[in-house]
XYZ file of C-alpha atoms in Angstrom:
449
model
C -46.547 45.975 4.160
C -46.610 47.216 0.523
C -49.897 47.952 -1.261
C -48.701 47.162 -4.889
C -52.040 47.035 -6.801
C -55.025 48.206 -6.492
C -58.536 46.652 -8.210
C -61.720 48.992 -7.779
C -64.946 47.320 -9.446
C -68.512 49.248 -8.966
C -67.489 51.884 -6.644
C -68.976 55.696 -7.036
C -67.734 56.281 -11.118
C -66.126 53.440 -11.226
C -66.885 50.220 -12.960
C -64.021 48.001 -13.685
C -60.455 49.560 -13.072
C -56.641 47.776 -11.647
C -54.028 50.317 -11.102
C -49.801 48.973 -10.701
C -48.547 51.067 -7.943
C -44.924 52.383 -7.742
C -44.053 54.109 -4.385
C -44.657 56.698 -5.746
C -48.351 57.072 -7.541
C -49.050 60.577 -9.964
C -52.660 60.725 -10.305
C -53.226 63.517 -12.815
C -56.506 63.848 -15.069
C -60.119 66.861 -14.944
C -61.920 68.199 -12.376
C -64.700 66.062 -11.743
C -63.052 62.809 -12.974
C -61.856 60.133 -10.728
C -59.500 60.876 -9.176
C -61.083 61.969 -5.341
C -63.338 57.750 -5.620
C -59.941 56.336 -6.289
C -58.377 58.207 -2.887
C -61.929 57.227 -1.174
C -61.700 53.442 -2.586
C -57.902 53.045 -1.023
C -58.920 54.602 2.084
C -61.643 52.406 2.915
C -59.807 49.250 1.979
C -57.222 50.079 4.061
C -59.709 51.024 6.896
C -59.382 54.026 7.199
C -62.644 55.849 5.754
C -66.249 54.006 6.063
C -69.168 53.512 3.773
C -71.683 55.413 2.575
C -73.887 54.582 0.460
C -73.231 56.947 -2.387
C -70.374 54.624 -2.818
C -71.964 52.653 -4.118
C -72.149 53.095 -7.735
C -75.650 53.297 -9.308
C -76.732 50.482 -11.897
C -73.372 48.659 -10.986
C -72.689 45.289 -9.353
C -71.844 44.185 -5.463
C -68.341 47.251 -4.688
C -65.174 44.834 -4.891
C -61.810 46.290 -4.200
C -58.592 43.935 -4.064
C -55.329 44.556 -3.188
C -52.303 43.513 -3.295
C -48.751 43.548 -1.062
C -45.608 43.052 -0.540
C -44.528 42.108 2.659
C -40.175 43.027 3.360
C -40.101 42.777 7.283
C -39.146 39.285 8.435
C -40.782 39.635 11.045
C -44.199 41.031 9.366
C -43.781 37.796 6.448
C -43.487 35.332 10.255
C -46.604 37.489 11.033
C -48.914 36.401 7.855
C -47.245 34.047 6.919
C -50.819 31.732 7.074
C -52.563 33.612 4.818
C -49.291 34.617 1.858
C -49.068 33.021 -1.030
C -46.526 31.016 -2.728
C -44.760 34.904 -3.507
C -45.592 35.924 0.084
C -46.965 38.829 -1.406
C -51.136 39.099 0.241
C -53.905 39.607 -1.608
C -56.933 41.188 -0.136
C -60.644 41.432 -0.842
C -63.622 43.668 0.262
C -66.793 42.326 -1.891
C -70.368 44.317 -0.283
C -72.544 47.077 -0.588
C -74.988 49.020 1.243
C -76.129 45.307 3.547
C -72.468 44.262 4.661
C -68.631 43.097 3.641
C -67.287 40.625 3.786
C -63.384 39.680 3.535
C -61.165 37.596 2.317
C -57.875 36.531 1.977
C -56.924 35.316 -2.076
C -54.356 33.131 -2.352
C -53.354 30.243 -5.317
C -56.744 32.067 -6.572
C -58.325 29.415 -2.915
C -60.656 32.681 -1.598
C -60.526 32.182 2.231
C -63.341 34.688 3.912
C -61.892 36.146 7.259
C -63.188 38.273 10.282
C -63.515 41.385 10.292
C -61.201 41.673 13.063
C -58.487 39.142 11.455
C -59.043 41.847 8.674
C -57.844 44.790 10.564
C -54.962 42.874 12.186
C -53.786 42.706 8.883
C -54.537 46.230 7.256
C -52.995 48.143 10.717
C -49.398 47.010 9.690
C -49.610 49.948 7.135
C -49.396 53.324 8.629
C -51.769 55.848 6.452
C -51.875 59.647 6.682
C -54.668 61.514 4.502
C -53.965 65.021 3.440
C -57.002 66.827 1.724
C -57.375 69.319 0.139
C -58.747 73.087 1.070
C -62.774 71.607 2.762
C -64.493 74.351 5.788
C -62.621 72.139 7.918
C -59.418 72.219 6.852
C -57.926 73.479 9.836
C -59.108 70.188 12.039
C -58.027 67.949 8.999
C -54.807 69.959 9.191
C -54.472 68.711 13.032
C -55.680 65.865 11.959
C -52.745 64.961 9.627
C -50.234 66.755 12.465
C -51.235 63.643 14.888
C -51.418 61.002 12.896
C -48.006 61.462 11.992
C -46.445 62.074 15.779
C -48.333 58.520 16.094
C -46.845 57.536 13.110
C -43.688 58.818 14.279
C -42.745 56.893 17.614
C -44.573 54.092 16.494
C -41.139 53.656 14.583
C -39.104 54.634 16.263
C -36.764 55.964 13.403
C -36.522 59.478 14.831
C -34.977 61.535 17.819
C -37.012 63.145 19.546
C -35.169 66.592 18.510
C -36.724 65.764 14.782
C -39.892 65.559 16.832
C -39.253 68.959 18.716
C -38.755 70.269 15.246
C -41.497 69.439 13.597
C -43.562 70.645 16.767
C -42.096 74.467 16.780
C -43.041 74.433 12.637
C -46.192 73.267 13.241
C -47.240 75.894 16.387
C -47.242 78.624 14.022
C -51.453 77.024 13.916
C -51.772 77.615 17.335
C -52.814 81.519 16.904
C -56.353 82.832 16.384
C -56.270 82.531 12.665
C -54.715 80.479 10.821
C -54.996 80.763 7.386
C -54.993 78.075 4.279
C -51.898 78.701 2.857
C -50.160 79.141 6.177
C -51.543 75.432 6.996
C -50.543 74.759 3.301
C -46.503 75.466 4.252
C -46.692 74.065 7.361
C -47.777 71.668 5.517
C -44.233 71.509 2.846
C -41.228 72.550 5.664
C -42.430 69.650 7.964
C -42.701 67.373 4.484
C -38.771 68.713 4.147
C -37.773 67.836 7.879
C -38.771 64.321 6.875
C -36.661 64.488 3.641
C -33.960 65.810 4.851
C -33.605 63.395 7.760
C -34.671 60.734 6.026
C -31.042 61.371 3.824
C -29.927 61.368 7.054
C -30.332 57.848 7.939
C -30.355 56.486 4.082
C -34.418 55.260 5.100
C -37.580 56.162 5.462
C -38.112 57.582 8.820
C -42.249 56.830 8.184
C -40.716 53.360 7.684
C -43.642 52.049 5.231
C -46.665 54.749 5.785
C -48.258 55.763 2.955
C -49.465 58.862 2.035
C -52.627 60.388 -0.290
C -51.472 63.616 -0.805
C -54.798 66.064 -2.453
C -53.125 68.933 -4.671
C -50.566 69.821 -3.265
C -50.108 72.501 -5.402
C -52.549 74.763 -3.570
C -51.455 78.242 -2.274
C -47.141 76.664 -3.144
C -45.733 79.048 -6.025
C -44.488 77.670 -8.226
C -40.748 76.877 -7.148
C -41.941 76.470 -4.001
C -44.290 73.232 -6.260
C -41.201 72.344 -7.711
C -38.931 72.003 -4.631
C -41.977 69.662 -2.344
C -42.002 68.027 -6.337
C -38.230 66.829 -5.320
C -38.962 66.047 -1.644
C -41.648 63.727 -2.367
C -39.594 62.133 -4.276
C -36.564 61.962 -2.469
C -38.950 60.149 1.044
C -40.447 57.731 -2.086
C -36.975 55.616 -2.680
C -36.654 56.277 1.169
C -39.766 53.664 1.025
C -41.882 56.108 2.292
C -45.738 55.467 -0.955
C -46.791 58.713 -1.125
C -49.622 58.970 -3.591
C -50.462 62.493 -5.351
C -53.396 63.950 -6.974
C -52.249 67.426 -8.419
C -54.298 69.384 -11.414
C -50.072 70.653 -11.456
C -47.466 69.878 -14.229
C -44.850 70.647 -11.335
C -45.829 67.770 -9.574
C -44.630 65.653 -12.828
C -42.151 64.817 -14.231
C -41.029 63.168 -17.276
C -38.731 60.759 -15.262
C -41.355 59.199 -13.508
C -43.547 57.698 -15.915
C -44.046 54.925 -14.553
C -45.743 56.836 -11.046
C -48.300 58.029 -14.025
C -51.587 57.751 -13.774
C -54.057 59.324 -16.110
C -57.659 58.999 -15.471
C -60.266 60.011 -17.525
C -64.131 60.209 -17.775
C -66.318 59.590 -19.802
C -69.877 58.975 -20.978
C -69.468 54.987 -19.210
C -67.382 55.635 -15.989
C -63.638 56.506 -14.935
C -60.984 55.299 -16.663
C -57.882 54.447 -15.834
C -54.666 55.009 -18.354
C -50.803 54.052 -17.189
C -47.682 52.876 -18.849
C -45.914 49.968 -17.954
C -43.489 48.765 -20.068
C -39.815 50.129 -20.305
C -40.476 53.057 -22.520
C -36.296 53.434 -23.383
C -33.265 51.603 -23.111
C -29.586 52.561 -23.697
C -29.058 56.297 -25.016
C -33.219 57.050 -25.532
C -33.030 57.082 -21.045
C -29.923 60.094 -21.630
C -30.916 61.684 -24.348
C -34.783 61.825 -22.947
C -33.427 62.201 -19.426
C -31.249 65.312 -20.950
C -34.769 66.361 -22.578
C -36.070 66.979 -19.343
C -33.320 68.746 -17.860
C -33.564 71.200 -20.926
C -36.888 72.386 -20.880
C -39.682 70.318 -17.723
C -42.360 73.057 -19.230
C -42.293 69.371 -21.358
C -44.489 67.722 -18.735
C -47.470 69.142 -18.727
C -47.972 67.195 -21.798
C -49.104 64.733 -18.640
C -53.006 66.446 -18.941
C -52.980 67.848 -22.499
C -56.851 67.014 -24.521
C -54.263 66.510 -27.300
C -50.565 67.717 -27.895
C -48.732 69.017 -30.311
C -45.117 68.183 -31.486
C -43.080 70.294 -32.879
C -38.644 69.923 -33.514
C -37.421 73.260 -31.647
C -38.701 76.930 -31.179
C -39.173 78.199 -34.034
C -42.658 76.108 -34.573
C -43.685 75.807 -30.486
C -43.495 80.033 -31.000
C -45.444 80.850 -34.685
C -47.998 78.128 -33.977
C -50.436 79.048 -31.570
C -49.707 83.234 -32.843
C -50.814 81.820 -36.105
C -53.683 79.933 -35.449
C -54.960 82.117 -33.385
C -54.955 84.063 -36.804
C -57.290 82.130 -38.156
C -59.039 81.402 -35.350
C -58.102 77.635 -34.869
C -56.200 77.734 -31.906
C -57.215 75.601 -28.569
C -56.294 76.431 -25.341
C -56.223 72.744 -23.822
C -53.429 71.533 -26.468
C -50.494 71.725 -25.924
C -47.285 72.477 -27.607
C -44.373 70.251 -26.880
C -40.873 71.782 -28.299
C -38.710 68.256 -28.580
C -35.701 69.064 -29.037
C -34.791 68.430 -32.964
C -36.747 65.882 -35.175
C -34.816 62.764 -33.471
C -36.580 63.127 -29.950
C -39.960 62.980 -32.141
C -40.679 59.193 -31.986
C -39.287 59.574 -28.606
C -41.642 61.494 -27.456
C -44.987 59.573 -29.306
C -43.833 55.892 -27.650
C -45.109 58.690 -24.191
C -47.800 59.153 -25.478
C -48.812 56.016 -27.681
C -48.560 54.317 -24.062
C -50.403 56.851 -22.147
C -52.921 56.721 -25.061
C -52.696 60.933 -25.349
C -54.308 62.077 -28.958
C -50.828 64.773 -30.921
C -49.813 64.903 -33.955
C -46.067 65.362 -34.775
C -45.137 68.486 -36.859
C -41.342 67.401 -38.724
C -39.560 69.919 -41.353
C -38.638 67.461 -44.513
C -35.424 69.381 -44.739
C -34.909 68.307 -47.957
C -33.533 71.894 -49.266
C -31.318 71.992 -52.545
C -28.846 73.567 -51.075
C -28.193 70.569 -48.533
C -26.343 67.529 -49.546
C -27.377 64.592 -50.920
C -26.595 62.864 -48.031
C -28.718 65.731 -45.416
C -31.931 64.574 -47.426
C -31.290 60.928 -47.477
C -30.377 61.550 -43.685
C -33.737 63.485 -43.045
C -36.028 60.961 -45.128
C -35.289 58.527 -42.233
C -35.786 60.785 -39.514
C -39.035 61.512 -41.263
C -39.912 57.891 -41.863
C -38.960 56.759 -38.254
C -41.344 59.620 -36.866
C -44.073 58.669 -39.678
C -43.237 53.982 -38.093
C -43.569 54.929 -34.686
C -47.101 56.886 -34.771
C -50.604 54.799 -33.685
C -52.493 56.357 -36.273
C -56.122 55.152 -33.973
C -54.207 58.692 -31.976
C -51.979 59.992 -33.292
C -50.855 61.832 -36.440
C -48.466 63.985 -38.108
C -48.543 67.303 -40.643
C -44.886 67.933 -42.912
C -43.450 71.113 -43.419
C -42.279 71.396 -47.673
C -38.809 71.903 -46.086
C -39.305 73.726 -43.068
C -41.994 76.164 -41.440
C -40.420 79.529 -42.868
C -40.680 78.900 -46.559
C -44.388 77.359 -45.408
C -44.329 81.409 -44.167
C -42.908 82.766 -47.237
C -44.734 80.681 -49.647
C -41.511 79.524 -51.648
C -37.531 78.913 -51.135
C -35.011 79.871 -48.442
C -31.363 80.470 -49.138
C -29.166 79.138 -46.356
C -27.663 81.868 -45.503
C -31.634 83.887 -44.785
C -31.937 81.303 -41.633
C -29.978 83.756 -38.780
C -32.280 84.723 -35.660
C -34.734 82.090 -36.813
C -37.995 82.642 -34.157
C -37.573 86.397 -34.320
C -37.198 86.763 -38.201
C -40.159 84.766 -38.509
C -41.936 86.089 -35.642
C -41.111 89.615 -38.088
C -42.643 88.219 -40.881
C -45.772 86.793 -39.736
C -46.509 89.689 -37.471
C -46.347 92.299 -40.433
C -49.826 93.991 -41.262
C -49.351 93.265 -44.981
C -48.692 89.286 -43.981
C -51.015 86.593 -45.539
C -51.019 82.938 -44.505
C -50.554 80.976 -47.482
C -53.702 79.038 -47.816
C -51.406 76.020 -47.921
C -50.282 76.739 -45.198
C -53.944 76.722 -43.953
C -55.227 73.596 -44.171
C -51.819 72.431 -42.863
C -53.108 74.700 -39.282
C -56.633 73.343 -39.478
C -54.644 69.725 -39.846
C -53.050 69.713 -36.527
C -55.161 71.900 -34.129
C -58.396 69.192 -35.431
């Protein structure tokens, strides 16, 4: 049984939000923006957490949480048939508050109230494992995770005793008198490795359709381990395990998994979620975009930025922050993303439009005197393509006169001067007698607005 959608009303900072769910979900956003509120709502809905008075949104109406489930097991299809709609999907709803809750099945727009025991019988068809961020009782919580994991593996019956013994051996290091939080997190990492390896060997998840909620998996891991753990979680989700991750690390967010990303933001009205369910790329665009990711995986940081500055290449990425710092407009919460070429800027714009992330696209006009007529026409075609891609309610563009090298020179340049561009340009602007041209200052201020 797979949870495919969750609707949350009047829960903590959430007034009314819906989240479409993939097997792998990546919840990202600033501190205190509502990621943990989403996790707590899911845990309550699945019977893994008690209701508390402070869970109800201040000034809101009744709490209402509704989930849609997909049933893939023939055995469970037969068992749950009375509750399923015509698409063999199951929709459950919890409504209430401080005075108690009612439990309902929604079927073809008809709502049927059910008893608590019936509700419990339904939701026990999905196992839940919660790995919280480090707390004062982290050792007890890690013990709880370990025991729950062994119970799940025993219930699934999908792995041999040797694997369970291997997991017990990995976990045994925590039985010493003092087990640091870093060691506890590393143990969870090593257990995830075992689960992924065995799922690959068996070509199916040894955890079945278990739902794992994993808060801040990056804690106490160095960057290389973060990337390996993220890859491990991807493999587990592909084999059937449901994994929801709440993270502040760009190492746990991949451009290729954009459909799994849920950006969580909070303003004076409460928590809002932003997803993109549409197909952003087609045909050769998919291959080019994936190649872009492997060339520079750091581009994933764009999902954490308050604003994104898209540039064509290295020279722009190196010079813009330096010049912005010089004139006092640089902002650390902005990310400068090198797109690789002018041709791929529209793909990144589509991604940012989909998630409603503010941005400025910066590109070169490429109308140098030494270029051929065909080159100039091709450049103009690409420039217009960038402009057409922009959603001007959240995005803008800045054009450099031919390129940033000419902007810092304040004059036209010959083609022969384009060797070692990033180094030569940086050397130029770092010279003691260099003065930034007024026209360039205006453009940099617009870029970092």
